[in-house]
GROMACS .gro file of C-alpha atoms in nm:
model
  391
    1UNK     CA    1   0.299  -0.110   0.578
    2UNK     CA    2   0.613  -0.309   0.710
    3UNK     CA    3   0.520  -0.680   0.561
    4UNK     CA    4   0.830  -0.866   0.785
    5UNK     CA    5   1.084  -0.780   1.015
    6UNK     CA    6   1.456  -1.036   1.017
    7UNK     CA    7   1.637  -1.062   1.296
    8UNK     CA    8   1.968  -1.212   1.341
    9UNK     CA    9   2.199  -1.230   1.696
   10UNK     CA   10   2.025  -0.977   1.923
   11UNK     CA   11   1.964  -1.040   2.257
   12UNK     CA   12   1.803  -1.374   2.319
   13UNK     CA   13   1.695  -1.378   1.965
   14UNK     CA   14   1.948  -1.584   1.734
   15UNK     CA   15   1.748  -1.571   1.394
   16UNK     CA   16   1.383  -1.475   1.330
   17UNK     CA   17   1.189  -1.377   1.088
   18UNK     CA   18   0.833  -1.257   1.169
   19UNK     CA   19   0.554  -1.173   0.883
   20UNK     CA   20   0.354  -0.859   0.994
   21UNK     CA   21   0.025  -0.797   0.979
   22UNK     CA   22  -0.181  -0.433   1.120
   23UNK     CA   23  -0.234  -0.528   1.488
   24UNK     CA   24   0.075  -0.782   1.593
   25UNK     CA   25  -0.026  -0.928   1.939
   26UNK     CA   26   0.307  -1.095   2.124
   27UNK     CA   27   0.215  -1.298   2.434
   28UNK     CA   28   0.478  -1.512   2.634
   29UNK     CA   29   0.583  -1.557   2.972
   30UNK     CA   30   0.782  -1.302   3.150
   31UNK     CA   31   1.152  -1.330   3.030
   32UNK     CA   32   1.088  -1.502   2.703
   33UNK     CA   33   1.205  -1.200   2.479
   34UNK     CA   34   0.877  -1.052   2.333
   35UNK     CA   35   1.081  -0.710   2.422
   36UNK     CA   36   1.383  -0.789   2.317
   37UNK     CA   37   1.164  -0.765   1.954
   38UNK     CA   38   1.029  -0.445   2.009
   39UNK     CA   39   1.390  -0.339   2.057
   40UNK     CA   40   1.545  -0.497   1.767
   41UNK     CA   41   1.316  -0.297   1.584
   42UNK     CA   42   1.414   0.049   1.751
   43UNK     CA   43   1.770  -0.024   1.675
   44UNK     CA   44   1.710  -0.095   1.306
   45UNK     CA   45   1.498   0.245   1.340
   46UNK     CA   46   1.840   0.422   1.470
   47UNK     CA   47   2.041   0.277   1.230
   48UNK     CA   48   1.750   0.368   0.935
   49UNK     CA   49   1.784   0.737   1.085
   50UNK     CA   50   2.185   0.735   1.029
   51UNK     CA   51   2.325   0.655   1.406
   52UNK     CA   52   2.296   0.387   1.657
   53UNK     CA   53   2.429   0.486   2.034
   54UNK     CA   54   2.264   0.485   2.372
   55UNK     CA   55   2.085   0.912   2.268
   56UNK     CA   56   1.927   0.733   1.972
   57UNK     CA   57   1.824   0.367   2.143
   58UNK     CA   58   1.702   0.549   2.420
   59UNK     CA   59   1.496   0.795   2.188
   60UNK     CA   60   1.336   0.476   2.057
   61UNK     CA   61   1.188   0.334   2.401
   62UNK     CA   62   1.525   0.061   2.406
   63UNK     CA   63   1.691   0.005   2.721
   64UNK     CA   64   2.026   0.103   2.711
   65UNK     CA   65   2.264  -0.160   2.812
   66UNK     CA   66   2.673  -0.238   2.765
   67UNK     CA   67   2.751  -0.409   2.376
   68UNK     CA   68   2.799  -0.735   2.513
   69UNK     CA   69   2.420  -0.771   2.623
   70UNK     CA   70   2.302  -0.681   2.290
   71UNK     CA   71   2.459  -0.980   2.098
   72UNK     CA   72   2.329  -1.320   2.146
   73UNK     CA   73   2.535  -1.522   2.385
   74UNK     CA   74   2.480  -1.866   2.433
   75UNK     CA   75   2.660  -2.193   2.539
   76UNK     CA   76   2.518  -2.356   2.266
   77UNK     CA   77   2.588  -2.110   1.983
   78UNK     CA   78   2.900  -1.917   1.853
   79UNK     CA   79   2.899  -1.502   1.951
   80UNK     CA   80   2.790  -1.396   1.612
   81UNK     CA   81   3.031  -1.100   1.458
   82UNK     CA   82   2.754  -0.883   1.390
   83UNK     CA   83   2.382  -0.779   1.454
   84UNK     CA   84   2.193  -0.835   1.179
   85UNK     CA   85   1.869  -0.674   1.102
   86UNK     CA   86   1.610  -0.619   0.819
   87UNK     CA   87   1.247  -0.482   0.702
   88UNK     CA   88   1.068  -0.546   0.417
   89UNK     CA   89   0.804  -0.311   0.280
   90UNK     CA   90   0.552  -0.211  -0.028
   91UNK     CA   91   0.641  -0.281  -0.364
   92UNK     CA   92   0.981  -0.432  -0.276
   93UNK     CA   93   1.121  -0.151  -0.042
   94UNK     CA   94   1.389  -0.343   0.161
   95UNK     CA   95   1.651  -0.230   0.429
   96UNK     CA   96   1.920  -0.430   0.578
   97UNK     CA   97   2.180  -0.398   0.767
   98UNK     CA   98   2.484  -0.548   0.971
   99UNK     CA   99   2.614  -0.355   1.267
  100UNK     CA  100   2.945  -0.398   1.451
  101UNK     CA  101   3.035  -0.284   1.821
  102UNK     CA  102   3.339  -0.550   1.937
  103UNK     CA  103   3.252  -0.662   2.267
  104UNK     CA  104   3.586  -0.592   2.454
  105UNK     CA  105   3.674  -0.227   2.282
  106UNK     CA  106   3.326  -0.058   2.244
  107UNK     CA  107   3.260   0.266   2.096
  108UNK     CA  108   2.998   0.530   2.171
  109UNK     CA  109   2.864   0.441   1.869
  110UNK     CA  110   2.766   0.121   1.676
  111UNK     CA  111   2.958   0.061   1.335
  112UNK     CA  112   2.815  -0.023   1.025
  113UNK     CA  113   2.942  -0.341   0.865
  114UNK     CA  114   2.703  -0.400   0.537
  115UNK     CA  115   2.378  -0.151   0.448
  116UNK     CA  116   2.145  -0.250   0.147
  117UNK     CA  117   1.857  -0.024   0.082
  118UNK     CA  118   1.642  -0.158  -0.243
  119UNK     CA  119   1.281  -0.073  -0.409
  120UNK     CA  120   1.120  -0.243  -0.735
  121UNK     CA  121   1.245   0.105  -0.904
  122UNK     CA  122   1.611  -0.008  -0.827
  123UNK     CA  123   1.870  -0.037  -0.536
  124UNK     CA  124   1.963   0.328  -0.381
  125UNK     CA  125   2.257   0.150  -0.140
  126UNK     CA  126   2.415  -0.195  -0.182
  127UNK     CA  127   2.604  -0.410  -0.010
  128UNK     CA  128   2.953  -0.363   0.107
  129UNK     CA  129   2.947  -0.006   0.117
  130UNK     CA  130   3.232   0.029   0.390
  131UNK     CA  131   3.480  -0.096   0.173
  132UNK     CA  132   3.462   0.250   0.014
  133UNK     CA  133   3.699   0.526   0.085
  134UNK     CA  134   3.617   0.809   0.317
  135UNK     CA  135   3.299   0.683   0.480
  136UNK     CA  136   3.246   0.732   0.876
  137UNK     CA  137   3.156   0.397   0.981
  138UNK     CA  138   2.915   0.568   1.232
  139UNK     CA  139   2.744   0.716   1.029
  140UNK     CA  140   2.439   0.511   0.790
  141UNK     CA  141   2.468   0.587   0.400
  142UNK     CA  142   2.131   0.491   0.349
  143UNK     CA  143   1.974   0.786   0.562
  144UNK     CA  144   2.236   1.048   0.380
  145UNK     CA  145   2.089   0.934   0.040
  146UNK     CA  146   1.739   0.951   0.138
  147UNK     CA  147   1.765   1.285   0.041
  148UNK     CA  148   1.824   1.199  -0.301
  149UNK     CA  149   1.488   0.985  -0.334
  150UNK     CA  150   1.144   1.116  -0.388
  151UNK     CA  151   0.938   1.108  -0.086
  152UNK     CA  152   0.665   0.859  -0.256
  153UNK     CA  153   0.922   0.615  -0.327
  154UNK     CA  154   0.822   0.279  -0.153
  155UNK     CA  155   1.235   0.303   0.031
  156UNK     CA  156   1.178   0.624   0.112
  157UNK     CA  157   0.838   0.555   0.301
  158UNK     CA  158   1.017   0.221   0.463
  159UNK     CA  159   1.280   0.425   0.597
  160UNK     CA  160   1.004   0.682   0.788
  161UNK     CA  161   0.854   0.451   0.886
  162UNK     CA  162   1.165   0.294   1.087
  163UNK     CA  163   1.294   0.604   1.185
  164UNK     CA  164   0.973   0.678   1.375
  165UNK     CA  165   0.946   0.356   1.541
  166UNK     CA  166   0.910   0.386   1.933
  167UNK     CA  167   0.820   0.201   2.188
  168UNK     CA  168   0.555   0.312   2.435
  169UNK     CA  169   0.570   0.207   2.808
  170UNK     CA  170   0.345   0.425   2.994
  171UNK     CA  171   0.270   0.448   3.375
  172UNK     CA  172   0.034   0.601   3.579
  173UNK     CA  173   0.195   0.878   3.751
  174UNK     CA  174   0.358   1.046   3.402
  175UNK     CA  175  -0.045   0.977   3.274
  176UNK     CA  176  -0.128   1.186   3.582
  177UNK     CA  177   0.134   1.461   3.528
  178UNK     CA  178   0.258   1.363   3.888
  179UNK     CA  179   0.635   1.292   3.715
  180UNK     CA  180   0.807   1.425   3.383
  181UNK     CA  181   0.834   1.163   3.088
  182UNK     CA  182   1.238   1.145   3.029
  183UNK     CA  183   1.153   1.088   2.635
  184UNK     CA  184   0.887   1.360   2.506
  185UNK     CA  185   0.753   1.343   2.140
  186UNK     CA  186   0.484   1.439   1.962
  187UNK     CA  187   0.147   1.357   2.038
  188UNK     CA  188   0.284   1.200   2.352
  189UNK     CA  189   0.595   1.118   2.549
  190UNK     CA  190   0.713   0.765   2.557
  191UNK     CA  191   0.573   0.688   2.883
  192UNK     CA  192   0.251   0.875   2.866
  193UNK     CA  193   0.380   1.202   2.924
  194UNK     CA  194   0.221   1.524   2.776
  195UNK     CA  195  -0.130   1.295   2.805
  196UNK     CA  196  -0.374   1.653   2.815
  197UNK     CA  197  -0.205   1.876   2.584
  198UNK     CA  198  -0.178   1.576   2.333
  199UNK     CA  199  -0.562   1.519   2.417
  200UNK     CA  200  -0.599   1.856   2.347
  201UNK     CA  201  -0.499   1.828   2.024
  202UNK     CA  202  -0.647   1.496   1.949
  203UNK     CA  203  -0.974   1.630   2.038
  204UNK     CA  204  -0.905   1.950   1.810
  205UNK     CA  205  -0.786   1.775   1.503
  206UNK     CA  206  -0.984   1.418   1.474
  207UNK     CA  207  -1.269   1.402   1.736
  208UNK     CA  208  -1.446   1.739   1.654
  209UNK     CA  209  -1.442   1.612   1.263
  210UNK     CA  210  -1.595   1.258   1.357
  211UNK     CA  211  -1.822   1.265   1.662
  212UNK     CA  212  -1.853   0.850   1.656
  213UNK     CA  213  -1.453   0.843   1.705
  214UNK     CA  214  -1.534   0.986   2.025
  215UNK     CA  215  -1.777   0.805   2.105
  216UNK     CA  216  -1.590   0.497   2.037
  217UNK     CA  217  -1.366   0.657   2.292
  218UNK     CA  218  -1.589   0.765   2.534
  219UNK     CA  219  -1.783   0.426   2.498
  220UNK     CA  220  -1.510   0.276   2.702
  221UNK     CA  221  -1.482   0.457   3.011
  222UNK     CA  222  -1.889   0.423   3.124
  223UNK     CA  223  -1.858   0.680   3.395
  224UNK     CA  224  -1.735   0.966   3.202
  225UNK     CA  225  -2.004   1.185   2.978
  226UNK     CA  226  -1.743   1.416   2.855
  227UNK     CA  227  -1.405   1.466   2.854
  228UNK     CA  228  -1.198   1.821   2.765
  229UNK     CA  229  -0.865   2.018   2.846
  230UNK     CA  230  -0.872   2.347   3.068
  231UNK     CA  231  -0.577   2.579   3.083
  232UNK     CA  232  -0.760   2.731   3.378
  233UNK     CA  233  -0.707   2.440   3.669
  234UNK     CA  234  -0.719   2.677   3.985
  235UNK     CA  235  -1.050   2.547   4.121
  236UNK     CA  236  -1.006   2.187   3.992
  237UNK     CA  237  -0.627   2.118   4.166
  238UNK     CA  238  -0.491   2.175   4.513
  239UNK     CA  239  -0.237   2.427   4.498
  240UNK     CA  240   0.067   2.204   4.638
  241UNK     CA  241  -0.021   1.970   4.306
  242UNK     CA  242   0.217   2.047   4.027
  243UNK     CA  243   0.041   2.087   3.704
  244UNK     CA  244   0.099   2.137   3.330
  245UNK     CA  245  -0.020   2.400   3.129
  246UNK     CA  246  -0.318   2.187   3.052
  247UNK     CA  247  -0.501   2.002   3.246
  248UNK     CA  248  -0.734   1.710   3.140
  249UNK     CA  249  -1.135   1.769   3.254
  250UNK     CA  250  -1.323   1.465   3.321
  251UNK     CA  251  -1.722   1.484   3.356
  252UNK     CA  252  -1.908   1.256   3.586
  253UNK     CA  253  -2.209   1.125   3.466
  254UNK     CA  254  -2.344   0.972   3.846
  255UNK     CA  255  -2.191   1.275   4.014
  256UNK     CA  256  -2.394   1.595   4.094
  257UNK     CA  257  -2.324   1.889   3.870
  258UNK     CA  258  -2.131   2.142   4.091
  259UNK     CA  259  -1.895   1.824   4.192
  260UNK     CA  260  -1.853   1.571   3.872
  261UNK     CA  261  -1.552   1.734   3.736
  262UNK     CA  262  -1.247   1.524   3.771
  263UNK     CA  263  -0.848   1.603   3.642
  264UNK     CA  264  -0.618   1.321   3.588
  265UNK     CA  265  -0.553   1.389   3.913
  266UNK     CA  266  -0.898   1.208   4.079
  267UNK     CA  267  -1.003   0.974   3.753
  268UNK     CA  268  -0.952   0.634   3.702
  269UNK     CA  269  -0.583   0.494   3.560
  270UNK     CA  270  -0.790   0.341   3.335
  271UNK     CA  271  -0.952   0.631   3.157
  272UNK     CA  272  -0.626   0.742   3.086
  273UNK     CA  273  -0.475   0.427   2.939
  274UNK     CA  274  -0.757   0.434   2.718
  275UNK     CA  275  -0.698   0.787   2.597
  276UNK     CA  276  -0.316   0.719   2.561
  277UNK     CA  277  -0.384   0.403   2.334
  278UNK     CA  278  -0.679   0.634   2.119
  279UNK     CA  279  -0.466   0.907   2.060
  280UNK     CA  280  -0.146   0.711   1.963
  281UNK     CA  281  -0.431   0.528   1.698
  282UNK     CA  282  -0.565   0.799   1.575
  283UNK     CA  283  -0.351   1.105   1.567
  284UNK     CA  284  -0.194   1.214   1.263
  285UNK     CA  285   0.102   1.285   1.456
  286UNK     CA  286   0.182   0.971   1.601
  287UNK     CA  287   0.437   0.747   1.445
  288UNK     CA  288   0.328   0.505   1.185
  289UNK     CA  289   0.497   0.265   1.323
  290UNK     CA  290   0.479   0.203   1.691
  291UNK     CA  291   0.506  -0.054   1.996
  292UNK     CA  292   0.334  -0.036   2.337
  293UNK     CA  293   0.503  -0.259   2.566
  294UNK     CA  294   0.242  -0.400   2.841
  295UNK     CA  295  -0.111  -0.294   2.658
  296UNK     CA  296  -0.243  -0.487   2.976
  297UNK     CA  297  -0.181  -0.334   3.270
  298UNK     CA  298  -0.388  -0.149   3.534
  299UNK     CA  299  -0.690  -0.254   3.254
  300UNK     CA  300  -1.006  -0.440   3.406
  301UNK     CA  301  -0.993  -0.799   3.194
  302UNK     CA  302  -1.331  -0.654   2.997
  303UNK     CA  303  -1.215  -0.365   2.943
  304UNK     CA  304  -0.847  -0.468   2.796
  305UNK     CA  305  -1.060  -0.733   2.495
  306UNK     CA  306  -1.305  -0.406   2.419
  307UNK     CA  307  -0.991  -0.177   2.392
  308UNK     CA  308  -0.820  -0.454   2.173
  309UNK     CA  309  -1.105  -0.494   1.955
  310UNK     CA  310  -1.094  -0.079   1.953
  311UNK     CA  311  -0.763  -0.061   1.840
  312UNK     CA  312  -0.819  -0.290   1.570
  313UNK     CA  313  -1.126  -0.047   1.459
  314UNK     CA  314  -0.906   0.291   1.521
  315UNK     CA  315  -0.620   0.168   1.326
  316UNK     CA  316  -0.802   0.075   1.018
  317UNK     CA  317  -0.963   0.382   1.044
  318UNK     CA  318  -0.637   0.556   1.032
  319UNK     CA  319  -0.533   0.395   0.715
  320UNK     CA  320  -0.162   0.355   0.742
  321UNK     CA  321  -0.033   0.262   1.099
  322UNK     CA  322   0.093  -0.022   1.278
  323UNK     CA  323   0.085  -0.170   1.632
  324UNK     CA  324   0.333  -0.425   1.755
  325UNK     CA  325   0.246  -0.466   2.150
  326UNK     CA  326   0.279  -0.770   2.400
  327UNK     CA  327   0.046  -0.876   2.679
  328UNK     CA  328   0.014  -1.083   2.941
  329UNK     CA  329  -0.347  -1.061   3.035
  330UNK     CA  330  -0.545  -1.355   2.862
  331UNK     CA  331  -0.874  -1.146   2.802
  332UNK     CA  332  -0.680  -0.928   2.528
  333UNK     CA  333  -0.722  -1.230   2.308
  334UNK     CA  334  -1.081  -1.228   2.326
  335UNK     CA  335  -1.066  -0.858   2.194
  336UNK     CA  336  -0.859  -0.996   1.856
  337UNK     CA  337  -1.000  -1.119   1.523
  338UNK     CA  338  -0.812  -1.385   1.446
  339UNK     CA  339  -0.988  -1.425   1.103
  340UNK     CA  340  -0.880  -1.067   1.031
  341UNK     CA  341  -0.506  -1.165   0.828
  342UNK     CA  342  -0.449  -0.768   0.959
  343UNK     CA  343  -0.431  -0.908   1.297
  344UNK     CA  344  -0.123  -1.130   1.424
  345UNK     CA  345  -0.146  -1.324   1.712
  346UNK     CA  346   0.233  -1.435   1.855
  347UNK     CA  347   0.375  -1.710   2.064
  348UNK     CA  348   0.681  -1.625   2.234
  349UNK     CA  349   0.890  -1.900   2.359
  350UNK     CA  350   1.256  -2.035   2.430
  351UNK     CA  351   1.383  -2.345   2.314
  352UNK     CA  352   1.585  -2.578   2.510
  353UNK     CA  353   1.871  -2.383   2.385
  354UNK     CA  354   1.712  -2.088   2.561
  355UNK     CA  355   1.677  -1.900   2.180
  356UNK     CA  356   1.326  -1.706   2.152
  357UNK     CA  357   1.105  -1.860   1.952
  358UNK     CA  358   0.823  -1.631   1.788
  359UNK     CA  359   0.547  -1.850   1.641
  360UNK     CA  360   0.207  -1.729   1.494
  361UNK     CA  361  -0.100  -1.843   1.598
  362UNK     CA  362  -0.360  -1.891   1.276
  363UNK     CA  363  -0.703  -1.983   1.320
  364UNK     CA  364  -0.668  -2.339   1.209
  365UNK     CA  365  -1.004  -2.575   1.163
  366UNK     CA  366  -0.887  -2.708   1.483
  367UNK     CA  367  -0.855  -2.391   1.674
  368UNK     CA  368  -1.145  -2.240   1.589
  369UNK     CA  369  -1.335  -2.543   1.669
  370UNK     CA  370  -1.157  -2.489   2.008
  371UNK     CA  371  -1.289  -2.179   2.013
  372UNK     CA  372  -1.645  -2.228   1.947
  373UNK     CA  373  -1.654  -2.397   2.268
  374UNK     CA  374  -1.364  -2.113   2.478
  375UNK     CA  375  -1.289  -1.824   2.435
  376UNK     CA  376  -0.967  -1.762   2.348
  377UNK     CA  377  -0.819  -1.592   2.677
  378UNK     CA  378  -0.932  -1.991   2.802
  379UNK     CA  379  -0.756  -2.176   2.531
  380UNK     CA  380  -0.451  -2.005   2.629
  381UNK     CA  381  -0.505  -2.091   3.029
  382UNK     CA  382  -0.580  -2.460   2.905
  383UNK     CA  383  -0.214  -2.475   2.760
  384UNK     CA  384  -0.386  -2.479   2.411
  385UNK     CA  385  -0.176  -2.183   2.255
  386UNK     CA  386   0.173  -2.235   2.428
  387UNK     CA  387   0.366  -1.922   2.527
  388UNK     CA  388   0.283  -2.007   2.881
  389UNK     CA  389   0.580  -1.990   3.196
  390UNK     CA  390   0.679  -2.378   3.247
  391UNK     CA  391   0.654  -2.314   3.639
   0.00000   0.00000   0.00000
C-alpha cells in the first residue's frame, strides 16, 4: 500500500504530509480543501504515468483549471516556483517530483523540474534529471524506465498504483443510465457510468465465487431479494427511455411476483450507490488506488455508517486496495473503527492564514472515553473533533 502522501504548494495546500492507512476518512467543512487532496494525488498519478495536462488531470477525476489556480497563492506566503509532490510505499519505494508551469506563459503541458524514483534495491531515477541533454521536459523519465524494472519491484508497484489513481464522483442520473459518464474506465466510469454492465461483471467474477459477498451487498438494500443484469429490457423500460446494452434487474421482495422487477430506472438512488461503492471494493478491475469524493450523499444517515463499516470489511477482503474519500454526513463516523490503525480518520481545516490543515484523529484515552458516552457522528456535532464550518 501507499504508507504517506507529501504535498507542497498546490491549491490551498502549502505543505502536508499525511500518513495513510486502508480506509482514509477526510471530513471538513465545505471549502476547506479535503478535494484539493484527492487532486494532488491525481496529478502526482499523471505525472507517475509520464504527462501532466488538462487529457490526463481530467482522466484522473481533477478539475481542470488555468496554472495559476493550481499553485498556492496567498497574501501571507511567497508563490512557490514549483509543485511539489511525493508517495512513499513498501519496502522503501519512493516517488517525487517537482513540476513547473510559469504562471504568465503556460504550456499545454506541465514541465518537470526534479523526478526521484527510489526502492531498498536501489534508486532507478535521481534527482536533477533535466539538467541532462536531450530530455523533453514534458515528458516523466521515471514512467519511460519503468520498463526497465521488474514488475514485483516495490517502485514498480508504487508507480501502478499512482497511475491508476482516480477519483470517483458519481450522480444519480449517470447511475441510472439517464446521461453518459464523460470519463469511462473499467469496472466503472468516473461518475458512475457503465453501473450494469460493470455489475454484470462483478456479479460474474466475485459474487458467484463467494455467496456471503453478496449478501453483504444485498444486506444493505432491505427491499431488494435479488439483483441481476438483462440484455433483454423490452418489457422492463418504456420505449422513449434510452438504455444501455445492459440493464440492471432489481427484485422486490414486498412486491407481487408479476410486478417486483425494478431497472435502475424505478429503484432507489440508494441501491445504486451501494452497488457503485461494492464493486469499486471488490472488483479486480478497479484501481488499487482510488478516491470517492462525497461517499455521503443521497445515503439515509444508517445506511451511510453500515456502508462505511462495509467498505472497511470489502477492502480487507480484497487484500491490496485503498480508499481515500471525504464526507460530510456525521453518521459515516459511526460506521469507522477507529481502533483499526487501517482506518484514518481526517480533520480538514484552514488556518488563519487560510492554508489547509489535515490533522488525524486517533482514538486517544480521552476520546474514546468521549465516545463511550456519543457516538462519534455526536462528538463531531458537539465541536469535539474540529473540522466543523466557523459559521
Amino acid at each position: 500500500m501507499i504508507h504517506s502522501i507529501e504535498i507542497d504548494g498546490f491549491k490551498s495546500i502549502v505543505s502536508q504530509e499525511l500518513t495513510l492507512g486502508r480506509v482514509n476518512c477526510l471530513i471538513g467543512a465545505n471549502g476547506v480543501g479535503k478535494s484539493n487532496f484527492l487532486e494532488a494525488i491525481g496529478v502526482l498519478g499523471a505525472a507517475a504515468n509520464g504527462r501532466v495536462d488538462d487529457e490526463a488531470l481530467l482522466r484522473r477525476g481533477v478539475r481542470p483549471g488555468l496554472p495559476r489556480l493550481y499553485k498556492s497563492s496567498f497574501e501571507t506566503a511567497q508563490v512557490p516556483v514549483h509543485i511539489g509532490l511525493c508517495a512513499k510505499g513498501e519496502h522503501g519505494a519512493t516517488f517525487r517530483v517537482s513540476l513547473l508551469n510559469p504562471l504568465e506563459n503556460p504550456e499545454p503541458a506541465w514541465s518537470y523540474k526534479t523526478e526521484r524514483l527510489v526502492d531498498d534495491q536501489g534508486e532507478i531515477v535521481s534527482d536533477g534529471v533535466r539538467n541532462k541533454r536531450n530530455l523533453t521536459p514534458t515528458a516523466g523519465l521515471a514512467a519511460l524506465k519503468l520498463v526497465e524494472v521488474e514488475p514485483a519491484r516495490p517502485a514498480a508497484d508504487l508507480m501502478s498504483r499512482l497511475q491508476n489513481f482516480a477519483i470517483y464522483s458519481p450522480n444519480t442520473p449517470t447511475l441510472r443510465g439517464m446521461v453518459g459518464d464523460p470519463q469511462s474506465r473499467q469496472p466503472l466510469g468516473l461518475s458512475g457510468g457503465g453501473l450494469a454492465e460493470g455489475f454484470a461483471e462483478f456479479r460474474k467474477t466475485v459474487l458467484e465465487a463467494d455467496e456471503d459477498l453478496l449478501d453483504s451487498v444485498l444486506g444493505l438494500i432491505d427491499w431488494v431479494a435479488d439483483i441481476q443484469t438483462t440484455t433483454s429490457a423490452g418489457a422492463l423500460l418504456s420505449p422513449s427511455v434510452a438504455r444501455t446494452k445492459e440493464v440492471l434487474k432489481f427484485t422486490d421482495r414486498f412486491m407481487r411476483k408479476s410486478r417486483n422487477t425494478l431497472t435502475a430506472y424505478d429503484a432507489s438512488e440508494g441501491a445504486l450507490y451501494v452497488l457503485f461503492c461494492a464493486i469499486l471494493c471488490l472488483s479486480p478491475h478497479s484501481p488499487a488506488l482510488f478516491a470517492i469524493d462525497n461517499l455521503d450523499q443521497a445515503l439515509n444517515p444508517r445506511l451511510v455508517a453500515r456502508l462505511a463499516q462495509r467498505i472497511s470489511e470489502w477492502l480487507t477482503r480484497s487484500g491490496d486496495k485503498q480508499l481515500v474519500f471525504t464526507a460530510h454526513n456525521p453518521a459515516v463516523l459511526d460506521g469507522l473503527d477507529l481502533a483499526d490503525p487501517d482506518t484514518r480518520l481526517f480533520a480538514v481545516e484552514r488556518n488563519n492564514h487560510g492554508y489547509t490543515i489535515l490533522r488525524r484523529i486517533e482514538l486517544t484515552p480521552q476520546l474514546q472515553a468521549l465516545n463511550e458516552s456519543y457516538p462519534l457522528s455526536r462528538l463531531w456535532l458537539m465541536g469535539r473533533l474540529g473540522a466543523v464550518p466557523n459559521v
